[in-house]
Short mmCIF file of C-alpha atoms in Angstrom, two decimals:
data_model
loop_
_atom_site.label_atom_id
_atom_site.label_comp_id
_atom_site.label_asym_id
_atom_site.label_seq_id
_atom_site.Cartn_x
_atom_site.Cartn_y
_atom_site.Cartn_z
CA UNK A 246 82.33 28.58 -94.92
CA UNK A 247 79.92 30.80 -93.03
CA UNK A 248 78.26 27.58 -91.98
CA UNK A 249 80.97 25.90 -90.34
CA UNK A 250 81.18 28.92 -88.33
CA UNK A 251 78.07 29.12 -87.48
CA UNK A 252 78.93 25.60 -86.14
CA UNK A 253 81.80 26.23 -84.71
CA UNK A 254 80.28 29.24 -82.55
CA UNK A 255 77.32 26.67 -81.75
CA UNK A 256 79.81 24.47 -80.57
CA UNK A 257 81.44 27.29 -78.60
CA UNK A 258 78.11 28.10 -77.36
CA UNK A 259 76.93 24.70 -75.45
CA UNK A 260 80.54 23.86 -74.38
CA UNK A 261 80.30 27.83 -72.37
CA UNK A 262 76.61 26.48 -71.44
CA UNK A 263 78.19 23.48 -69.55
CA UNK A 264 81.39 25.20 -68.31
CA UNK A 265 78.91 27.31 -66.21
CA UNK A 266 77.17 24.33 -64.34
CA UNK A 267 80.95 23.64 -62.77
CA UNK A 268 80.33 25.76 -59.76
CA UNK A 269 81.49 25.13 -55.84
CA UNK A 270 79.22 22.65 -55.19
CA UNK A 271 78.67 20.43 -58.14
CA UNK A 272 82.61 20.64 -58.51
CA UNK A 273 83.21 19.63 -54.90
CA UNK A 274 80.67 17.02 -54.64
CA UNK A 275 82.04 15.62 -57.57
CA UNK A 276 85.94 15.23 -55.90
CA UNK A 277 83.94 14.12 -52.78
CA UNK A 278 82.23 11.24 -54.81
CA UNK A 279 85.66 10.54 -56.27
CA UNK A 280 87.64 9.98 -53.26
CA UNK A 281 84.67 8.57 -51.67
CA UNK A 282 85.15 5.67 -54.32
CA UNK A 283 88.27 5.27 -54.03
CA UNK A 284 88.85 4.61 -50.68
CA UNK A 285 85.97 2.51 -50.89
CA UNK A 286 86.86 0.01 -53.64
CA UNK A 287 90.50 -0.33 -51.66
CA UNK A 288 89.02 -1.21 -49.10
CA UNK A 289 86.88 -3.89 -50.93
CA UNK A 290 90.03 -5.09 -52.43
CA UNK A 291 91.40 -5.93 -49.60
CA UNK A 292 89.25 -8.19 -48.03
CA UNK A 293 88.68 -11.75 -49.00
CA UNK A 294 89.63 -15.77 -48.74
CA UNK A 295 93.06 -14.42 -49.26
CA UNK A 296 94.02 -11.66 -46.85
CA UNK A 297 96.32 -8.49 -47.68
CA UNK A 298 96.82 -5.33 -46.21
CA UNK A 299 95.58 -2.15 -47.12
CA UNK A 300 99.20 -1.18 -48.33
CA UNK A 301 99.44 -4.47 -50.03
CA UNK A 302 95.94 -4.20 -52.11
CA UNK A 303 97.66 -0.65 -52.44
CA UNK A 304 100.81 -2.20 -54.28
CA UNK A 305 98.63 -4.13 -56.09
CA UNK A 306 96.29 -2.31 -57.37
CA UNK A 307 99.68 -0.35 -58.95
CA UNK A 308 101.27 -2.98 -59.78
CA UNK A 309 103.28 -1.60 -62.99
CA UNK A 310 103.16 -5.11 -64.29
CA UNK A 311 99.51 -4.22 -65.26
CA UNK A 312 98.85 -0.79 -66.42
CA UNK A 313 101.65 -0.77 -68.38
CA UNK A 314 101.27 -4.37 -70.13
CA UNK A 315 99.23 -4.04 -73.17
CA UNK A 316 98.33 -8.05 -72.66
CA UNK A 317 97.27 -7.00 -69.42
CA UNK A 318 94.99 -4.46 -70.67
CA UNK A 319 93.81 -6.98 -73.81
CA UNK A 320 92.66 -9.57 -70.74
CA UNK A 321 90.40 -6.70 -69.57
CA UNK A 322 89.05 -5.48 -72.14
CA UNK A 323 88.95 -8.27 -74.89
CA UNK A 324 89.23 -11.29 -73.23
CA UNK A 325 92.67 -12.36 -74.04
CA UNK A 326 94.83 -14.41 -71.55
CA UNK A 327 96.37 -12.70 -68.56
CA UNK A 328 99.90 -12.02 -68.52
CA UNK A 329 102.21 -13.96 -65.62
CA UNK A 330 101.12 -11.79 -62.30
CA UNK A 331 102.86 -11.80 -58.73
CA UNK A 332 100.09 -14.07 -56.44
CA UNK A 333 98.18 -10.60 -55.29
CA UNK A 334 98.36 -8.58 -58.13
CA UNK A 335 96.34 -11.56 -59.70
CA UNK A 336 93.57 -12.04 -57.35
CA UNK A 337 93.38 -7.84 -56.87
CA UNK A 338 93.16 -7.51 -60.70
CA UNK A 339 91.09 -11.03 -61.96
CA UNK A 340 88.75 -11.26 -58.98
CA UNK A 341 88.43 -8.06 -56.78
CA UNK A 342 88.99 -4.88 -59.08
CA UNK A 343 85.84 -6.26 -61.29
CA UNK A 344 82.78 -5.89 -58.86
CA UNK A 345 84.45 -2.26 -57.70
CA UNK A 346 84.72 -0.75 -61.16
CA UNK A 347 81.09 -3.26 -62.65
CA UNK A 348 79.89 -1.55 -59.64
CA UNK A 349 80.78 1.99 -60.72
CA UNK A 350 79.17 1.40 -63.65
CA UNK A 351 76.17 0.30 -62.60
CA UNK A 352 75.32 2.71 -60.13
CA UNK A 353 76.22 5.44 -63.02
CA UNK A 354 73.51 3.73 -64.77
CA UNK A 355 70.98 3.65 -61.69
CA UNK A 356 71.25 7.34 -60.85
CA UNK A 357 71.55 8.15 -64.73
CA UNK A 358 68.19 6.42 -64.98
CA UNK A 359 66.16 6.95 -62.05
CA UNK A 360 66.87 11.30 -62.64
CA UNK A 361 65.43 10.60 -66.17
CA UNK A 362 62.92 8.98 -65.78
CA UNK A 363 61.90 11.92 -62.89
CA UNK A 364 62.22 14.43 -65.30
CA UNK A 365 60.40 12.19 -68.30
CA UNK A 366 57.06 11.49 -66.04
CA UNK A 367 57.33 14.88 -63.85
CA UNK A 368 57.57 13.05 -60.50
CA UNK A 369 59.84 12.76 -57.92
CA UNK A 370 58.71 9.56 -56.80
CA UNK A 371 59.91 7.71 -60.41
CA UNK A 372 62.65 5.52 -60.42
CA UNK A 373 63.19 2.34 -62.72
CA UNK A 374 62.34 0.07 -59.90
CA UNK A 375 58.98 2.13 -58.78
CA UNK A 376 57.93 2.20 -62.42
CA UNK A 377 58.18 -1.54 -63.88
CA UNK A 378 60.99 -1.24 -66.02
CA UNK A 379 63.49 -3.17 -63.83
CA UNK A 380 61.12 -5.95 -63.33
CA UNK A 381 60.60 -5.99 -67.07
CA UNK A 382 63.78 -6.00 -67.93
CA UNK A 383 64.74 -8.76 -65.10
CA UNK A 384 62.32 -10.99 -66.59
CA UNK A 385 63.88 -10.94 -69.33
CA UNK A 386 67.25 -11.34 -67.97
CA UNK A 387 65.89 -14.57 -65.73
CA UNK A 388 64.60 -15.88 -68.59
CA UNK A 389 68.01 -16.04 -71.20
CA UNK A 390 69.95 -17.10 -67.76
CA UNK A 391 67.39 -20.28 -67.22
CA UNK A 392 66.49 -21.38 -70.95
CA UNK A 393 68.92 -19.40 -72.79
CA UNK A 394 72.03 -19.10 -71.59
CA UNK A 395 74.19 -19.37 -74.42
CA UNK A 396 72.78 -15.30 -75.39
CA UNK A 397 74.02 -14.40 -72.49
CA UNK A 398 76.59 -12.28 -73.97
CA UNK A 399 73.30 -10.09 -75.21
CA UNK A 400 72.02 -9.24 -71.87
CA UNK A 401 71.61 -5.45 -72.12
CA UNK A 402 69.78 -5.94 -75.60
CA UNK A 403 67.43 -8.45 -74.29
CA UNK A 404 66.90 -6.04 -70.64
CA UNK A 405 66.61 -3.12 -72.72
CA UNK A 406 63.37 -4.83 -74.59
CA UNK A 407 62.08 -6.00 -71.22
CA UNK A 408 61.87 -2.56 -69.64
CA UNK A 409 60.62 -1.11 -72.67
CA UNK A 410 57.91 -3.48 -72.86
CA UNK A 411 57.08 -2.99 -69.27
CA UNK A 412 57.34 0.73 -69.49
CA UNK A 413 54.96 0.83 -72.16
CA UNK A 414 52.31 -1.00 -70.20
CA UNK A 415 52.87 1.16 -67.28
CA UNK A 416 52.36 4.43 -69.49
CA UNK A 417 48.87 2.58 -71.08
CA UNK A 418 47.66 1.90 -67.98
CA UNK A 419 48.29 4.85 -66.65
CA UNK A 420 47.18 7.29 -69.21
CA UNK A 421 43.59 8.50 -69.18
CA UNK A 422 43.27 11.44 -71.40
CA UNK A 423 47.02 12.22 -69.68
CA UNK A 424 49.33 11.07 -67.19
CA UNK A 425 49.14 11.74 -63.37
CA UNK A 426 52.30 10.53 -60.99
CA UNK A 427 49.37 8.88 -58.42
CA UNK A 428 47.96 6.79 -62.01
CA UNK A 429 52.37 6.10 -63.14
CA UNK A 430 53.14 4.95 -59.40
CA UNK A 431 50.24 2.67 -59.10
CA UNK A 432 50.37 1.48 -62.64
CA UNK A 433 54.44 0.83 -61.75
CA UNK A 434 53.24 -0.77 -59.03
CA UNK A 435 50.77 -3.34 -61.24
CA UNK A 436 53.44 -3.87 -63.33
CA UNK A 437 55.96 -4.64 -60.93
CA UNK A 438 54.01 -7.23 -59.41
CA UNK A 439 52.82 -9.02 -62.80
CA UNK A 440 56.66 -9.24 -63.35
CA UNK A 441 57.69 -10.40 -60.55
CA UNK A 442 55.74 -12.71 -60.44
CA UNK A 443 56.41 -14.33 -63.64
CA UNK A 444 60.29 -13.84 -62.46
CA UNK A 445 59.39 -16.33 -59.78
CA UNK A 446 57.55 -18.93 -61.88
CA UNK A 447 60.49 -19.52 -64.22
CA UNK A 448 62.16 -21.27 -61.45
CA UNK A 449 59.83 -24.43 -61.76
CA UNK A 450 62.11 -24.18 -65.22
CA UNK A 451 65.20 -24.81 -63.93
CA UNK A 452 66.68 -28.02 -63.13
CA UNK A 453 69.78 -27.12 -62.50
CA UNK A 454 70.07 -25.56 -58.45
CA UNK A 455 73.39 -24.22 -58.93
CA UNK A 456 71.34 -22.34 -62.01
CA UNK A 457 68.44 -21.44 -59.27
CA UNK A 458 70.72 -20.09 -56.99
CA UNK A 459 72.62 -17.82 -58.72
CA UNK A 460 69.13 -16.62 -60.49
CA UNK A 461 67.90 -16.01 -56.37
CA UNK A 462 70.86 -14.08 -56.07
CA UNK A 463 70.87 -12.31 -59.20
CA UNK A 464 66.91 -10.82 -58.13
CA UNK A 465 67.88 -9.34 -55.49
CA UNK A 466 70.69 -7.48 -56.54
CA UNK A 467 73.15 -9.04 -56.33
CA UNK A 468 77.81 -8.23 -57.38
CA UNK A 469 79.56 -11.06 -55.83
CA UNK A 470 80.98 -13.39 -58.81
CA UNK A 471 81.53 -10.62 -61.43
CA UNK A 472 83.89 -10.03 -63.83
CA UNK A 473 85.28 -9.04 -66.52
CA UNK A 474 82.78 -10.54 -68.59
CA UNK A 475 80.38 -8.35 -66.92
CA UNK A 476 82.60 -5.52 -67.68
CA UNK A 477 82.81 -6.02 -70.95
CA UNK A 478 79.14 -6.72 -71.99
CA UNK A 479 78.12 -3.02 -69.81
CA UNK A 480 80.74 -0.43 -70.81
CA UNK A 481 79.84 0.07 -74.50
CA UNK A 482 75.84 0.57 -73.08
CA UNK A 483 76.98 2.56 -70.14
CA UNK A 484 78.71 4.91 -71.76
CA UNK A 485 76.23 5.25 -74.58
CA UNK A 486 73.49 6.29 -72.37
CA UNK A 487 75.49 8.46 -70.44
CA UNK A 488 76.53 10.43 -73.14
CA UNK A 489 72.79 10.57 -74.23
CA UNK A 490 71.54 11.43 -71.39
CA UNK A 491 74.07 14.37 -71.42
CA UNK A 492 72.89 15.46 -74.74
CA UNK A 493 69.56 15.76 -73.18
CA UNK A 494 69.85 17.74 -70.32
CA UNK A 495 68.57 20.63 -72.16
CA UNK A 496 65.28 18.34 -73.14
CA UNK A 497 64.61 17.57 -69.57
CA UNK A 498 64.98 20.45 -68.38
CA UNK A 499 62.26 21.72 -70.90
CA UNK A 500 59.71 18.73 -69.73
CA UNK A 501 60.20 20.08 -65.95
CA UNK A 502 58.79 23.51 -67.15
CA UNK A 503 55.32 21.78 -68.20
CA UNK A 504 54.33 20.55 -71.50
CA UNK A 505 52.53 23.73 -72.39
CA UNK A 506 55.39 26.10 -71.53
CA UNK A 507 57.97 23.21 -74.03
CA UNK A 508 55.81 23.26 -76.82
CA UNK A 509 55.60 26.85 -77.09
CA UNK A 510 59.58 27.16 -77.33
CA UNK A 511 59.15 24.68 -80.09
CA UNK A 512 60.10 20.47 -78.69
CA UNK A 513 57.50 17.96 -80.24
CA UNK A 514 57.39 16.63 -76.51
CA UNK A 515 55.73 13.18 -77.02
CA UNK A 516 58.99 12.31 -79.43
CA UNK A 517 61.62 13.71 -76.95
CA UNK A 518 59.90 12.04 -73.73
CA UNK A 519 59.87 8.31 -75.38
CA UNK A 520 63.31 9.28 -77.41
CA UNK A 521 64.53 9.92 -73.19
CA UNK A 522 63.22 7.66 -71.71
CA UNK A 523 64.37 5.04 -74.40
CA UNK A 524 67.61 6.42 -72.81
CA UNK A 525 67.03 5.83 -69.30
CA UNK A 526 65.38 2.26 -70.36
CA UNK A 527 68.67 1.26 -71.43
CA UNK A 528 70.99 2.28 -68.95
CA UNK A 529 68.92 0.70 -66.15
CA UNK A 530 68.91 -2.16 -68.51
CA UNK A 531 72.40 -2.22 -68.65
CA UNK A 532 72.55 -2.05 -64.70
CA UNK A 533 70.40 -5.15 -63.83
CA UNK A 534 72.26 -7.30 -66.66
CA UNK A 535 75.28 -7.43 -64.76
CA UNK A 536 73.97 -6.80 -61.23
CA UNK A 537 69.99 -8.11 -60.93
CA UNK A 538 67.50 -5.87 -59.50
CA UNK A 539 68.81 -3.21 -56.88
CA UNK A 540 66.10 -1.36 -56.14
CA UNK A 541 65.27 2.37 -55.00
CA UNK A 542 69.01 3.04 -55.86
CA UNK A 543 67.79 5.44 -59.20
CA UNK A 544 65.28 6.96 -56.91
CA UNK A 545 67.11 8.24 -54.16
CA UNK A 546 70.40 9.18 -55.87
CA UNK A 547 69.19 11.68 -57.86
CA UNK A 548 67.56 12.89 -54.88
CA UNK A 549 70.23 13.51 -52.86
CA UNK A 550 72.27 15.10 -55.67
CA UNK A 551 69.53 17.73 -56.29
CA UNK A 552 70.05 19.10 -52.57
CA UNK A 553 73.17 19.83 -53.29
CA UNK A 554 73.05 21.09 -56.62
CA UNK A 555 69.88 22.22 -57.17
CA UNK A 556 67.55 20.95 -59.96
CA UNK A 557 69.38 21.90 -63.47
CA UNK A 558 69.54 19.14 -64.95
CA UNK A 559 72.74 20.10 -66.46
CA UNK A 560 74.02 19.83 -62.78
CA UNK A 561 72.03 17.03 -61.26
CA UNK A 562 73.50 14.71 -64.30
CA UNK A 563 76.94 15.67 -63.82
CA UNK A 564 76.81 14.85 -59.95
CA UNK A 565 74.73 11.89 -60.68
CA UNK A 566 77.56 9.94 -62.59
CA UNK A 567 80.09 10.77 -59.91
CA UNK A 568 77.43 10.35 -56.25
CA UNK A 569 76.33 7.18 -58.20
CA UNK A 570 78.99 5.00 -58.52
CA UNK A 571 80.50 6.15 -55.31
CA UNK A 572 76.96 5.43 -53.78
CA UNK A 573 77.17 2.14 -55.14
CA UNK A 574 80.59 1.31 -53.86
CA UNK A 575 80.25 1.80 -50.69
CA UNK A 576 76.47 -0.03 -50.44
CA UNK A 577 78.71 -3.24 -51.51
CA UNK A 578 81.47 -2.68 -49.66
CA UNK A 579 78.69 -2.41 -46.85
CA UNK A 580 76.76 -5.66 -48.59
CA UNK A 581 80.20 -7.49 -48.48
CA UNK A 582 81.70 -6.80 -45.25
CA UNK A 583 78.37 -6.37 -43.06
CA UNK A 584 78.52 -9.98 -41.72
CA UNK A 585 81.16 -10.96 -42.95
CA UNK A 586 82.28 -14.25 -44.13
CA UNK A 587 78.20 -14.87 -45.29
CA UNK A 588 78.25 -11.53 -48.25
CA UNK A 589 74.65 -10.02 -48.30
CA UNK A 590 73.22 -9.09 -52.12
CA UNK A 591 73.97 -5.42 -52.27
CA UNK A 592 69.95 -5.08 -53.58
CA UNK A 593 69.49 -6.10 -50.04
CA UNK A 594 71.41 -2.55 -48.42
CA UNK A 595 69.54 -0.29 -51.18
CA UNK A 596 66.16 -1.44 -50.35
CA UNK A 597 66.82 -1.22 -46.06
CA UNK A 598 67.70 2.12 -46.71
CA UNK A 599 65.71 3.07 -50.37
CA UNK A 600 62.65 1.67 -49.24
CA UNK A 601 62.17 4.27 -46.12
CA UNK A 602 63.05 7.02 -47.78
CA UNK A 603 60.43 6.17 -50.54
CA UNK A 604 57.72 6.59 -47.71
CA UNK A 605 59.20 9.62 -46.56
CA UNK A 606 58.79 11.26 -50.32
CA UNK A 607 55.42 10.25 -50.63
CA UNK A 608 54.57 12.06 -47.21
CA UNK A 609 56.50 14.71 -47.89
CA UNK A 610 54.55 15.63 -50.94
CA UNK A 611 51.76 17.50 -50.00
CA UNK A 612 49.05 17.23 -52.64
CA UNK A 613 50.31 13.77 -54.35
CA UNK A 614 47.53 15.05 -57.14
CA UNK A 615 44.51 13.17 -58.34
CA UNK A 616 43.76 9.56 -59.33
#
């Protein structure tokens, strides 16, 4: 009985701790992000080969024949056959809406992954792309697409394996009685170059021109052509990685204090670091498996959130969960409509914005540290 009471008290304490993080700035950021994501998503579903006004798109999005149809939701979540729907509703929900929803999941994963990597490495320049995780996950996904296309449903698993191998290589290269921010970044650059070269080498084993074209689009990061299948691939790993990240917020805060302080507070630093790195790799790999290699997104979003809500990871991660999806949907709208009717891969947009921001962060640091 006493154990149950103690457990209930601990749960209530954790709940109060989380509620204490929801101040005005975080609440406003989350609400603004939802509004931006909703507006950008509505704009996204309004344009295409079959034209419709925003009002018509709105009506299709909120069509009761979808919202109150068990068969429709079984189709989206389980791959069952779609019921009969009006033409506009069918176009919006079967073609355009999955792109928005997958963008939300990918943005959430990359933002959370970048935030975790910046804490476990204590390096504000860290991200899945910079640390080579994206290229490692990308290599295994591309290998699956080109040579073992029948294994596509297991893409998140293969991507996680590739990302884990890349991250371990980065740590091994950077390790010299410990690591430093500079060595981690340089090791990430090396691993990224090697794995990217291997990715390009795989094109020589692809006989189908269509496979090559889709692989090229995927390497640059693209949400063109994604559907409910990609949603079904990503939804469970995304939820798992996000919940695990939120559960580890306290440990991430301790890691930011330094290894000696964390150990003095009873933390097994290396074990926690690698467990949380595994969560970050799972999140990044999930996004890569459905959206390709989207560069610098996981670097930029945590910094934007940090400027608004501060460095407390209980607040920072919540902000990333909302801001990441909003910015990804906005970036994808820009990628799709900037040169309409031609579509630019969303990875090009994030790279054009994120590359200069990465340079700004490097130049802003007064002391990068010893190699």
